[in-house]
Short mmCIF file of C-alpha atoms and ligand atoms in Angstrom, two decimals:
data_model
loop_
_atom_site.label_atom_id
_atom_site.label_comp_id
_atom_site.label_asym_id
_atom_site.label_seq_id
_atom_site.Cartn_x
_atom_site.Cartn_y
_atom_site.Cartn_z
CA UNK A 143 32.77 -28.77 -21.29
CA UNK A 144 31.34 -26.55 -18.48
CA UNK A 145 28.57 -28.40 -16.13
CA UNK A 146 25.11 -26.87 -16.87
CA UNK A 147 23.45 -25.11 -14.22
CA UNK A 148 20.47 -27.30 -12.88
CA UNK A 149 16.93 -25.80 -13.56
CA UNK A 150 16.52 -25.61 -9.84
CA UNK A 151 19.21 -23.69 -9.17
CA UNK A 152 18.51 -21.39 -11.95
CA UNK A 153 15.04 -21.08 -10.83
CA UNK A 154 16.17 -20.18 -7.16
CA UNK A 155 18.48 -17.66 -8.54
CA UNK A 156 15.65 -16.02 -10.59
CA UNK A 157 13.72 -15.90 -7.42
CA UNK A 158 16.45 -14.34 -5.67
CA UNK A 159 17.22 -11.83 -8.28
CA UNK A 160 13.49 -10.90 -8.04
CA UNK A 161 13.09 -10.72 -4.50
CA UNK A 162 12.49 -7.53 -2.61
CA UNK A 163 15.30 -8.45 -0.12
CA UNK A 164 17.86 -8.72 -2.97
CA UNK A 165 17.10 -5.61 -4.54
CA UNK A 166 16.83 -3.52 -1.19
CA UNK A 167 20.38 -4.62 -0.45
CA UNK A 168 21.50 -4.03 -3.73
CA UNK A 169 20.24 -0.49 -3.66
CA UNK A 170 21.12 0.06 -0.28
CA UNK A 171 24.87 -0.97 -1.23
CA UNK A 172 25.00 1.06 -4.52
CA UNK A 173 23.78 4.28 -2.49
CA UNK A 174 26.68 3.36 0.08
CA UNK A 175 29.13 3.00 -2.57
CA UNK A 176 28.49 6.24 -4.20
CA UNK A 177 28.25 7.94 -0.66
CA UNK A 178 31.74 6.16 0.09
CA UNK A 179 33.33 7.06 -3.35
CA UNK A 180 32.38 10.63 -3.05
CA UNK A 181 33.61 10.88 0.47
CA UNK A 182 36.86 9.39 -0.43
CA UNK A 183 37.19 11.45 -3.35
CA UNK A 184 36.68 14.47 -1.22
CA UNK A 185 39.13 13.36 1.57
CA UNK A 186 41.76 12.25 -0.90
CA UNK A 187 41.69 15.73 -2.68
CA UNK A 188 41.69 17.61 0.77
CA UNK A 189 44.31 15.45 2.33
CA UNK A 190 46.70 15.27 -0.69
CA UNK A 191 46.59 18.80 -1.16
CA UNK A 192 47.45 19.34 2.72
CA UNK A 193 50.35 16.65 2.77
CA UNK A 194 51.99 18.14 -0.81
CA UNK A 195 51.75 22.15 0.88
CA UNK A 196 53.14 20.66 4.44
CA UNK A 197 56.08 18.90 2.26
CA UNK A 198 56.89 22.17 0.25
CA UNK A 199 56.71 24.17 3.43
CA UNK A 200 59.04 21.75 4.77
CA UNK A 201 61.35 22.28 1.85
CA UNK A 202 60.90 26.16 2.27
CA UNK A 203 61.97 26.09 5.74
CA UNK A 204 65.12 23.97 4.70
CA UNK A 205 65.82 26.75 2.06
CA UNK A 206 65.73 29.34 4.34
CA UNK A 207 68.21 27.60 6.76
CA UNK A 208 70.55 27.11 3.59
CA UNK A 209 70.37 30.83 2.59
CA UNK A 210 71.39 31.87 6.11
CA UNK A 211 74.12 29.14 6.10
CA UNK A 212 75.00 30.32 2.70
CA UNK A 213 75.26 34.03 3.70
CA UNK A 214 77.17 33.27 6.83
CA UNK A 215 79.66 31.47 4.54
CA UNK A 216 79.92 34.25 2.39
CA UNK A 217 80.61 36.64 5.02
CA UNK A 218 83.46 34.60 6.59
CA UNK A 219 84.97 33.70 3.23
CA UNK A 220 84.45 36.70 1.28
CA UNK A 221 83.13 35.37 -1.87
CA UNK A 222 84.48 32.13 -1.14
CA UNK A 223 81.85 29.40 -0.14
CA UNK A 224 81.55 25.74 0.77
CA UNK A 225 78.73 23.44 0.78
CA UNK A 226 76.38 23.62 3.95
CA UNK A 227 77.15 19.99 4.75
CA UNK A 228 75.29 19.73 7.95
CA UNK A 229 71.99 20.88 6.46
CA UNK A 230 72.16 18.53 3.20
CA UNK A 231 70.81 15.14 2.89
CA UNK A 232 72.25 12.66 0.37
CA UNK A 233 69.02 12.70 -1.70
CA UNK A 234 69.19 16.57 -1.91
CA UNK A 235 70.20 18.49 -4.92
CA UNK A 236 72.12 21.80 -4.11
CA UNK A 237 73.60 24.32 -6.42
CA UNK A 238 75.26 27.73 -5.74
CA UNK A 239 75.61 29.84 -8.66
CA UNK A 240 77.33 33.06 -8.91
CA UNK A 241 75.71 36.09 -10.59
CA UNK A 242 77.47 35.19 -13.74
CA UNK A 243 75.90 31.92 -13.65
CA UNK A 244 78.95 30.08 -12.55
CA UNK A 245 78.51 26.96 -10.44
CA UNK A 246 80.32 27.91 -6.96
CA UNK A 247 79.23 24.62 -5.16
CA UNK A 248 76.98 21.81 -5.88
CA UNK A 249 76.05 18.28 -4.55
CA UNK A 250 73.42 15.81 -5.33
CA UNK A 251 72.24 12.46 -7.16
CA UNK A 252 71.46 14.54 -10.37
CA UNK A 253 74.34 15.99 -12.49
CA UNK A 254 74.51 19.78 -12.14
CA UNK A 255 73.87 20.57 -15.75
CA UNK A 256 70.73 18.41 -15.96
CA UNK A 257 69.33 19.96 -12.75
CA UNK A 258 69.89 23.48 -14.20
CA UNK A 259 68.02 22.29 -17.51
CA UNK A 260 65.26 20.99 -15.53
CA UNK A 261 64.85 24.31 -13.59
CA UNK A 262 65.13 26.49 -16.58
CA UNK A 263 62.73 24.39 -18.37
CA UNK A 264 60.22 24.49 -15.31
CA UNK A 265 60.67 28.00 -15.18
CA UNK A 266 59.52 28.15 -18.57
CA UNK A 267 56.22 26.16 -17.88
CA UNK A 268 55.50 26.91 -13.98
CA UNK A 269 54.21 30.60 -13.18
CA UNK A 270 56.07 31.97 -10.29
CA UNK A 271 53.42 32.91 -8.03
CA UNK A 272 55.36 33.32 -4.92
CA UNK A 273 58.51 32.57 -3.02
CA UNK A 274 57.95 28.95 -2.42
CA UNK A 275 56.53 28.21 -5.71
CA UNK A 276 58.56 24.94 -6.83
CA UNK A 277 59.13 22.92 -9.87
CA UNK A 278 58.18 19.56 -9.92
CA UNK A 279 60.12 16.67 -11.68
CA UNK A 280 60.02 12.86 -11.29
CA UNK A 281 63.39 11.28 -11.66
CA UNK A 282 64.18 7.99 -13.49
CA UNK A 283 63.31 6.07 -9.97
CA UNK A 284 60.08 7.45 -9.85
CA UNK A 285 61.36 9.71 -7.08
CA UNK A 286 59.30 13.15 -7.21
CA UNK A 287 61.58 15.94 -6.69
CA UNK A 288 60.49 19.69 -5.83
CA UNK A 289 63.01 22.37 -7.00
CA UNK A 290 63.21 25.82 -5.32
CA UNK A 291 65.37 28.72 -6.47
CA UNK A 292 66.13 31.25 -3.72
CA UNK A 293 68.26 34.40 -4.04
CA UNK A 294 71.15 35.00 -1.61
CA UNK A 295 72.54 38.53 -1.12
CA UNK A 296 76.15 38.73 -0.08
CA UNK A 297 77.42 41.40 2.21
CA UNK A 298 78.77 42.99 -0.72
CA UNK A 299 75.44 43.34 -2.13
CA UNK A 300 76.13 40.71 -4.79
CA UNK A 301 73.20 38.38 -5.73
CA UNK A 302 73.96 34.83 -5.64
CA UNK A 303 71.32 32.09 -6.70
CA UNK A 304 70.72 28.90 -4.85
CA UNK A 305 68.85 25.64 -6.59
CA UNK A 306 67.55 23.28 -3.97
CA UNK A 307 65.63 20.09 -4.89
CA UNK A 308 64.46 17.90 -2.38
CA UNK A 309 62.44 14.38 -2.59
CA UNK A 310 58.91 14.93 -2.18
CA UNK A 311 57.78 12.61 0.38
CA UNK A 312 54.07 12.98 0.26
CA UNK A 313 53.54 11.18 -3.14
CA UNK A 314 54.48 7.78 -1.20
CA UNK A 315 52.34 8.89 1.73
CA UNK A 316 49.26 9.81 -0.51
CA UNK A 317 49.72 6.61 -2.11
CA UNK A 318 49.35 4.77 1.11
CA UNK A 319 46.43 6.90 2.28
CA UNK A 320 44.62 6.14 -1.49
CA UNK A 321 45.31 2.32 -0.66
CA UNK A 322 43.77 2.70 3.04
CA UNK A 323 40.90 4.46 1.54
CA UNK A 324 40.21 2.07 -1.24
CA UNK A 325 40.69 -1.05 1.14
CA UNK A 326 38.62 0.56 3.79
CA UNK A 327 35.56 1.30 1.52
CA UNK A 328 35.75 -2.02 0.09
CA UNK A 329 35.63 -3.45 3.47
CA UNK A 330 32.80 -1.39 4.44
CA UNK A 331 30.73 -2.35 1.49
CA UNK A 332 31.51 -6.18 2.09
CA UNK A 333 30.11 -5.51 5.57
CA UNK A 334 27.42 -3.68 4.59
CA UNK A 335 26.49 -6.31 1.99
CA UNK A 336 26.38 -8.95 4.40
CA UNK A 337 24.88 -7.02 7.23
CA UNK A 338 22.27 -5.88 4.72
CA UNK A 339 21.26 -9.32 3.62
CA UNK A 340 20.95 -10.61 7.12
CA UNK A 341 18.82 -7.32 8.14
CA UNK A 342 16.62 -7.81 4.88
CA UNK A 343 16.14 -11.55 5.58
CA UNK A 344 14.98 -10.62 9.27
CA UNK A 345 12.65 -8.12 8.07
CA UNK A 346 11.34 -10.12 5.44
CA UNK A 347 10.56 -13.25 7.54
CA UNK A 348 7.14 -12.21 8.66
CA UNK A 349 6.31 -11.88 4.87
CA UNK A 350 7.22 -15.18 4.33
CA UNK A 351 4.85 -16.35 7.13
CA UNK A 352 2.21 -14.25 5.38
CA UNK A 353 2.58 -15.90 2.11
CA UNK A 354 2.90 -19.55 3.49
CA UNK A 355 -0.32 -18.68 5.64
CA UNK A 356 -2.06 -17.46 2.68
CA UNK A 357 -1.03 -20.63 0.52
CA UNK A 358 -2.70 -22.69 3.06
CA UNK A 359 -5.95 -20.94 2.92
CA UNK A 360 -8.54 -22.72 0.86
CA UNK A 361 -11.82 -21.53 -0.54
CA UNK A 362 -13.45 -23.72 1.80
CA UNK A 363 -11.62 -22.86 5.04
CA UNK A 364 -11.25 -19.27 5.67
CA UNK A 365 -11.09 -19.69 9.53
CA UNK A 366 -7.19 -19.57 9.45
CA UNK A 367 -5.68 -16.30 10.88
CA UNK A 368 -2.09 -15.00 11.18
CA UNK A 369 -2.54 -13.75 14.62
CA UNK A 370 0.80 -11.86 14.33
CA UNK A 371 1.26 -9.43 17.62
CA UNK A 372 3.91 -7.17 16.49
CA UNK A 373 3.04 -3.61 16.27
CA UNK A 374 5.17 -2.65 13.15
CA UNK A 375 4.01 -2.21 9.55
CA UNK A 376 4.19 -5.83 9.05
CA UNK A 377 1.98 -6.55 12.07
CA UNK A 378 -0.40 -3.91 10.72
CA UNK A 379 -0.57 -5.50 7.35
CA UNK A 380 -1.12 -8.99 8.92
CA UNK A 381 -3.74 -7.53 10.95
CA UNK A 382 -5.59 -5.89 7.80
CA UNK A 383 -5.15 -9.57 6.29
CA UNK A 384 -6.75 -11.35 9.23
CA UNK A 385 -9.66 -8.58 8.85
CA UNK A 386 -9.86 -9.08 5.11
CA UNK A 387 -10.30 -12.84 5.96
CA UNK A 388 -12.87 -12.41 8.56
CA UNK A 389 -15.03 -10.20 6.14
CA UNK A 390 -14.33 -12.91 3.24
CA UNK A 391 -15.28 -15.62 5.76
CA UNK A 392 -18.52 -13.59 6.73
CA UNK A 393 -19.58 -13.02 3.29
CA UNK A 394 -18.81 -16.98 2.22
CA UNK A 395 -21.13 -17.87 4.81
CA UNK A 396 -23.91 -15.51 4.04
CA UNK A 397 -23.59 -16.66 0.27
CA UNK A 398 -23.57 -20.21 1.60
CA UNK A 399 -26.65 -19.58 3.75
CA UNK A 400 -28.35 -18.00 1.16
CA UNK A 401 -28.12 -20.66 -1.40
CA UNK A 402 -29.07 -23.31 1.24
CA UNK A 403 -32.21 -21.11 2.41
CA UNK A 404 -33.09 -20.38 -1.34
CA UNK A 405 -33.02 -24.17 -2.27
CA UNK A 406 -35.03 -24.86 1.08
CA UNK A 407 -37.72 -22.43 0.25
CA UNK A 408 -38.11 -23.63 -3.34
CA UNK A 409 -37.98 -27.35 -2.25
CA UNK A 410 -41.40 -27.03 -0.04
CA UNK A 411 -43.56 -25.56 -3.00
CA UNK A 412 -41.99 -28.22 -5.33
CA UNK A 413 -42.98 -31.20 -2.97
CA UNK A 414 -46.49 -29.64 -2.63
CA UNK A 415 -46.77 -29.45 -6.59
CA UNK A 416 -45.52 -33.15 -6.69
CA UNK A 417 -47.86 -34.22 -4.05
CA UNK A 418 -50.83 -32.60 -5.49
CA UNK A 419 -50.00 -33.95 -9.10
CA UNK A 420 -49.33 -37.37 -7.94
CA UNK A 421 -52.46 -37.39 -5.89
CA UNK A 422 -54.51 -36.25 -8.93
CA UNK A 423 -53.26 -38.93 -11.08
CA UNK A 424 -53.24 -41.56 -8.89
CA UNK A 425 -56.96 -42.49 -9.37
CA UNK A 426 -60.10 -40.71 -11.19
CA UNK A 427 -61.25 -37.56 -9.50
CA UNK A 428 -64.18 -35.26 -9.35
CA UNK A 429 -63.99 -32.14 -11.23
CA UNK A 430 -64.14 -30.13 -7.77
CA UNK A 431 -61.13 -32.33 -6.65
CA UNK A 432 -59.01 -31.44 -9.66
CA UNK A 433 -59.80 -27.88 -9.20
CA UNK A 434 -58.73 -27.95 -5.71
CA UNK A 435 -55.34 -29.47 -6.78
CA UNK A 436 -54.96 -27.10 -9.72
CA UNK A 437 -55.69 -24.06 -7.28
CA UNK A 438 -53.07 -25.38 -4.99
CA UNK A 439 -50.40 -25.78 -7.76
CA UNK A 440 -51.38 -22.53 -9.03
CA UNK A 441 -50.86 -20.63 -5.45
CA UNK A 442 -47.24 -22.56 -5.09
CA UNK A 443 -46.43 -21.41 -8.68
CA UNK A 444 -47.19 -17.99 -7.65
CA UNK A 445 -45.05 -17.99 -4.55
CA UNK A 446 -42.13 -19.74 -6.50
CA UNK A 447 -42.53 -16.80 -9.19
CA UNK A 448 -42.48 -14.02 -6.49
CA UNK A 449 -39.62 -15.97 -4.53
CA UNK A 450 -37.26 -16.14 -7.70
CA UNK A 451 -38.17 -12.33 -8.47
CA UNK A 452 -37.23 -11.51 -4.92
CA UNK A 453 -33.77 -13.75 -5.15
CA UNK A 454 -33.06 -12.28 -8.47
CA UNK A 455 -33.38 -8.75 -6.93
CA UNK A 456 -31.28 -9.49 -4.11
CA UNK A 457 -28.68 -11.31 -6.10
CA UNK A 458 -28.67 -8.02 -8.56
CA UNK A 459 -28.22 -5.82 -5.38
CA UNK A 460 -25.37 -7.99 -4.03
CA UNK A 461 -23.70 -7.74 -7.24
CA UNK A 462 -24.02 -4.08 -7.65
CA UNK A 463 -25.82 -4.54 -10.91
CA UNK A 464 -28.64 -2.27 -10.02
CA UNK A 465 -28.61 1.27 -11.17
CA UNK A 466 -30.18 3.75 -9.09
CA UNK A 467 -31.39 7.05 -10.84
CA UNK A 468 -32.30 9.64 -8.52
CA UNK A 469 -34.54 12.36 -9.24
CA UNK A 470 -36.13 14.92 -7.69
CA UNK A 471 -39.82 13.47 -6.46
CA UNK A 472 -42.89 13.82 -4.25
CA UNK A 473 -43.07 11.08 -1.59
CA UNK A 474 -46.66 11.63 -1.41
CA UNK A 475 -47.08 10.78 -5.04
CA UNK A 476 -45.23 7.29 -4.70
CA UNK A 477 -47.46 6.79 -1.75
CA UNK A 478 -51.03 7.60 -3.70
CA UNK A 479 -49.86 5.50 -6.48
CA UNK A 480 -48.91 2.59 -3.90
CA UNK A 481 -52.28 3.00 -2.29
CA UNK A 482 -53.93 3.09 -5.80
CA UNK A 483 -52.17 -0.19 -6.85
CA UNK A 484 -52.96 -2.09 -3.79
CA UNK A 485 -56.60 -1.22 -3.09
CA UNK A 486 -58.00 -4.19 -5.10
CA UNK A 487 -55.84 -6.69 -3.17
CA UNK A 488 -56.72 -5.12 0.25
CA UNK A 489 -60.60 -5.36 -0.77
CA UNK A 490 -59.97 -8.93 -1.63
CA UNK A 491 -58.37 -9.34 1.89
CA UNK A 492 -61.20 -7.59 3.55
CA UNK A 493 -58.56 -4.92 4.55
CA UNK A 494 -59.34 -1.08 4.60
CA UNK A 495 -56.48 0.42 2.74
CA UNK A 496 -56.47 4.37 3.66
CA UNK A 497 -54.24 7.00 2.46
CA UNK A 498 -53.75 9.51 5.57
CA UNK A 499 -52.27 12.74 5.67
CA UNK A 500 -50.13 13.31 2.55
CA UNK A 501 -48.53 16.74 2.35
CA UNK A 502 -45.89 17.25 -0.39
CA UNK A 503 -42.69 15.70 0.72
CA UNK A 504 -39.76 16.34 -1.89
CA UNK A 505 -36.81 13.85 -1.78
CA UNK A 506 -33.97 12.66 -4.21
CA UNK A 507 -35.01 9.16 -5.31
CA UNK A 508 -35.60 6.43 -7.95
CA UNK A 509 -39.19 6.39 -8.21
CA UNK A 510 -39.29 2.67 -9.32
CA UNK A 511 -37.55 1.44 -6.25
CA UNK A 512 -39.49 3.58 -3.97
CA UNK A 513 -42.67 2.30 -5.29
CA UNK A 514 -41.37 -1.40 -4.77
CA UNK A 515 -40.25 -0.37 -1.11
CA UNK A 516 -43.70 0.91 -0.23
CA UNK A 517 -45.52 -1.77 -2.01
CA UNK A 518 -43.70 -4.42 0.00
CA UNK A 519 -44.64 -2.56 3.38
CA UNK A 520 -48.22 -2.40 2.15
CA UNK A 521 -48.23 -5.72 0.86
CA UNK A 522 -47.07 -7.11 4.43
CA UNK A 523 -49.69 -4.87 6.39
CA UNK A 524 -52.42 -6.28 4.44
CA UNK A 525 -51.21 -9.95 4.26
CA UNK A 526 -50.56 -10.02 8.26
CA UNK A 527 -53.41 -7.94 9.42
CA UNK A 528 -56.11 -10.11 11.10
CA UNK A 529 -59.10 -9.59 13.18
CA UNK A 530 -62.56 -7.72 13.14
CA UNK A 531 -61.18 -4.16 12.38
CA UNK A 532 -58.53 -4.50 9.36
CA UNK A 533 -57.26 -1.02 8.58
CA UNK A 534 -53.89 -0.23 6.90
CA UNK A 535 -53.11 3.89 6.63
CA UNK A 536 -50.29 5.46 4.51
CA UNK A 537 -48.99 8.61 5.52
CA UNK A 538 -45.95 11.16 4.51
CA UNK A 539 -44.68 14.14 6.50
CA UNK A 540 -41.42 16.23 7.01
CA UNK A 541 -39.57 16.70 10.21
CA UNK A 542 -36.16 17.99 11.23
CA UNK A 543 -34.89 18.11 7.80
CA UNK A 544 -36.14 14.38 7.19
CA UNK A 545 -38.89 13.33 5.10
CA UNK A 546 -40.88 10.08 6.13
CA UNK A 547 -43.28 7.67 4.90
CA UNK A 548 -45.41 5.70 7.36
CA UNK A 549 -47.22 2.27 6.90
CA UNK A 550 -49.29 1.67 10.13
CA UNK A 551 -51.79 -1.55 10.33
CA UNK A 552 -54.11 -3.06 13.08
CA UNK A 553 -52.58 -6.41 12.67
CA UNK A 554 -51.40 -8.73 15.44
CA UNK A 555 -48.20 -6.70 16.08
CA UNK A 556 -44.64 -8.11 16.32
CA UNK A 557 -42.98 -9.65 19.44
CA UNK A 558 -40.08 -7.47 20.57
CA UNK A 559 -37.66 -10.33 20.41
CA UNK A 560 -38.43 -10.86 16.58
CA UNK A 561 -37.91 -6.97 15.57
CA UNK A 562 -33.96 -6.87 15.51
CA UNK A 563 -34.25 -9.81 12.80
CA UNK A 564 -36.99 -8.76 10.50
CA UNK A 565 -34.69 -7.57 8.08
CA UNK A 566 -32.59 -10.62 7.90
CA UNK A 567 -32.91 -12.62 4.75
CA UNK A 568 -35.55 -15.51 5.04
CA UNK A 569 -36.55 -14.60 8.48
CA UNK A 570 -40.26 -15.15 9.37
CA UNK A 571 -41.89 -14.23 12.66
CA UNK A 572 -44.05 -17.61 12.55
CA UNK A 573 -42.38 -20.08 10.14
CA UNK A 574 -44.78 -22.86 11.22
CA UNK A 575 -47.69 -20.87 10.19
CA UNK A 576 -46.55 -19.60 7.02
CA UNK A 577 -44.72 -22.23 5.17
CA UNK A 578 -43.38 -25.36 6.68
CA UNK A 579 -45.69 -28.30 6.35
CA UNK A 580 -47.69 -26.13 3.85
CA UNK A 581 -50.03 -28.89 2.72
CA UNK A 582 -51.48 -29.55 6.00
CA UNK A 583 -51.27 -25.74 7.10
CA UNK A 584 -54.23 -23.37 6.84
CA UNK A 585 -54.66 -22.43 3.22
CA UNK A 586 -55.66 -19.18 4.15
CA UNK A 587 -52.64 -18.32 6.26
CA UNK A 588 -50.30 -15.74 4.63
CA UNK A 589 -47.42 -16.91 2.88
CA UNK A 590 -43.82 -15.35 2.49
CA UNK A 591 -40.42 -16.04 1.77
CA UNK A 592 -38.94 -13.52 4.47
CA UNK A 593 -37.16 -11.56 1.88
CA UNK A 594 -39.47 -8.24 1.28
CA UNK A 595 -38.07 -6.64 4.40
CA UNK A 596 -34.49 -7.19 3.47
CA UNK A 597 -35.32 -5.55 -0.20
CA UNK A 598 -36.99 -2.77 1.91
CA UNK A 599 -34.08 -2.15 3.65
CA UNK A 600 -31.85 -2.26 0.94
CA UNK A 601 -33.70 0.27 -1.17
CA UNK A 602 -34.02 2.76 2.08
CA UNK A 603 -30.08 2.35 2.42
CA UNK A 604 -29.09 3.12 -1.14
CA UNK A 605 -31.44 6.45 -0.95
CA UNK A 606 -29.54 7.29 2.37
CA UNK A 607 -32.61 6.40 4.36
CA UNK A 608 -33.49 4.32 7.37
CA UNK A 609 -36.34 1.92 8.40
CA UNK A 610 -37.94 1.90 11.86
CA UNK A 611 -40.53 -0.39 13.40
CA UNK A 612 -42.67 0.10 16.07
CA UNK A 613 -45.01 -2.75 16.98
CA UNK A 614 -47.27 -3.65 20.05
CA UNK A 615 -48.69 -7.13 20.09
CA UNK A 616 -52.28 -7.19 19.39
CA UNK A 617 -52.65 -3.33 18.64
CA UNK A 618 -50.60 -3.00 15.42
CA UNK A 619 -47.41 -2.32 13.58
CA UNK A 620 -45.98 0.88 12.04
CA UNK A 621 -43.10 0.77 9.58
CA UNK A 622 -41.31 4.44 9.09
CA UNK A 623 -38.71 5.11 6.38
CA UNK A 624 -36.86 8.46 6.90
CA UNK A 625 -34.87 10.07 4.19
CA UNK A 626 -33.21 13.52 3.76
CA UNK A 627 -35.73 16.03 2.58
CA UNK A 628 -34.62 18.32 -0.14
P1 ADP B 973 -42.52 -12.19 3.85
O1 ADP B 973 -42.40 -12.41 2.67
O2 ADP B 973 -42.62 -13.50 4.94
O3 ADP B 973 -43.36 -11.07 4.19
P2 ADP B 973 -40.81 -10.06 4.89
O4 ADP B 973 -39.44 -10.03 4.94
O5 ADP B 973 -41.58 -9.12 4.13
O6 ADP B 973 -40.87 -11.57 4.47
O7 ADP B 973 -41.27 -10.03 6.35
C1 ADP B 973 -40.48 -10.74 7.34
C2 ADP B 973 -41.49 -11.19 8.61
O8 ADP B 973 -41.92 -10.06 9.26
C3 ADP B 973 -42.74 -11.87 7.99
O9 ADP B 973 -42.88 -13.05 7.76
C4 ADP B 973 -43.76 -11.41 9.01
O10 ADP B 973 -43.55 -12.44 10.01
C5 ADP B 973 -43.25 -10.15 9.77
N1 ADP B 973 -43.96 -9.09 9.04
C6 ADP B 973 -43.66 -8.12 8.42
N2 ADP B 973 -44.53 -6.94 8.35
C7 ADP B 973 -45.49 -7.17 9.00
C8 ADP B 973 -46.60 -6.71 9.92
N3 ADP B 973 -47.15 -5.58 9.07
N4 ADP B 973 -47.36 -7.32 10.69
C9 ADP B 973 -46.65 -8.23 11.45
N5 ADP B 973 -45.85 -8.95 10.86
C10 ADP B 973 -44.98 -8.47 9.86
#
């Protein structure tokens, strides 16, 4: 009974069979084998013809010598002739025939009658194309003979005939040549196969490194890099892989930060609600105290609702689940609608909300998203404007092929060091004032989650627009969004 192959060996063999290395070598060897075969066949065909022709020419040359020799003998012997012994080899067949067909002289390993029969049979099948056309015959010892018939004219004008047969050496030469070709080809293929495996193995080694490194990279540890220095295609692949890892790591980090920040933001209002309810139910309170507690809870509830809405909006934006339907619209219409919607809020905050210069400004955009963008900017302006004169102005206009909308306020302004971070998620200029320690902080202080401007920037971006901020501390702030005008 044959021992069964172990599953490990079978698995390894399967892996090898499916490896690029193996298939590469196999293809390479197969192509080389086809080329070698074609080349050898061509070489064999041309060389064997050459050798054959060379051998026949040699026989022809010998026949010419024989003819001259026989002619001389006829001249001297006047019709009597003898064998041209010096010119004949033991294996040669030589027959001299008189015009009547009588054998005048003969020699050779083949009986005369048989030789004549071979020649006359050959004459019927082989077309006579020239003087050197030969009749081929293979003897019992597998010796290949070529027979040549040559006329000899005696001095008296009588036509004699020579039948000459010689062994054709090329067949042995050709066999040797064929053997060399086959052996050479097989050796080349074996060397190519071994060399191919070695080369493919070397070339594929970096792939193994990449695979092993990729295996060690876990979801929580994306800090590993391949750091391959080579400049070839695999080096390029490794660099692309490293760059992808860096992007993934940054994305994971952002995601983690986002979840941590969101939880943190929700924890504060939840703590405040918990605190207020505990305080209210701990002992009997006056109706005013209950009302105060409820209004704080209500405020926190509003905050959480807006925070959750903003989080949802950003999550949808990140997941690419938002559909933006751009249609031609007038930016000044969007500005007017925003001012109308937020006038009540402005009045409640003691802010004068004005619609400034609003010429027709056409762009391609999604009305709902643009309304949200402008509302966020105006709400911020209302929220953060303090002082005696509280004024917020919305304007639109066109310049150099672009359309813009501006929201300016007479608020406290933003210090230059905060401006680069304004659009970061959860970034707030004055954290202490807005949310942290809320229970103890000024209840009149504006509260925000730090997500509004991130949403503004995202909406501007999907419309091919750009947000700019200009702010002078103590004077006011202007937010401007620029789009391509149509
Ligand atoms: P928030 O929900 O806190 O308003 P935003 O992303 O809209 O979040 O704004 C980020 C921060 O930028 C705000 O916390 C605030 O400090 C500052 N900010 C935004 N708009 C203005 C403004 N018009 N004037 C002064 N500060 C502003």
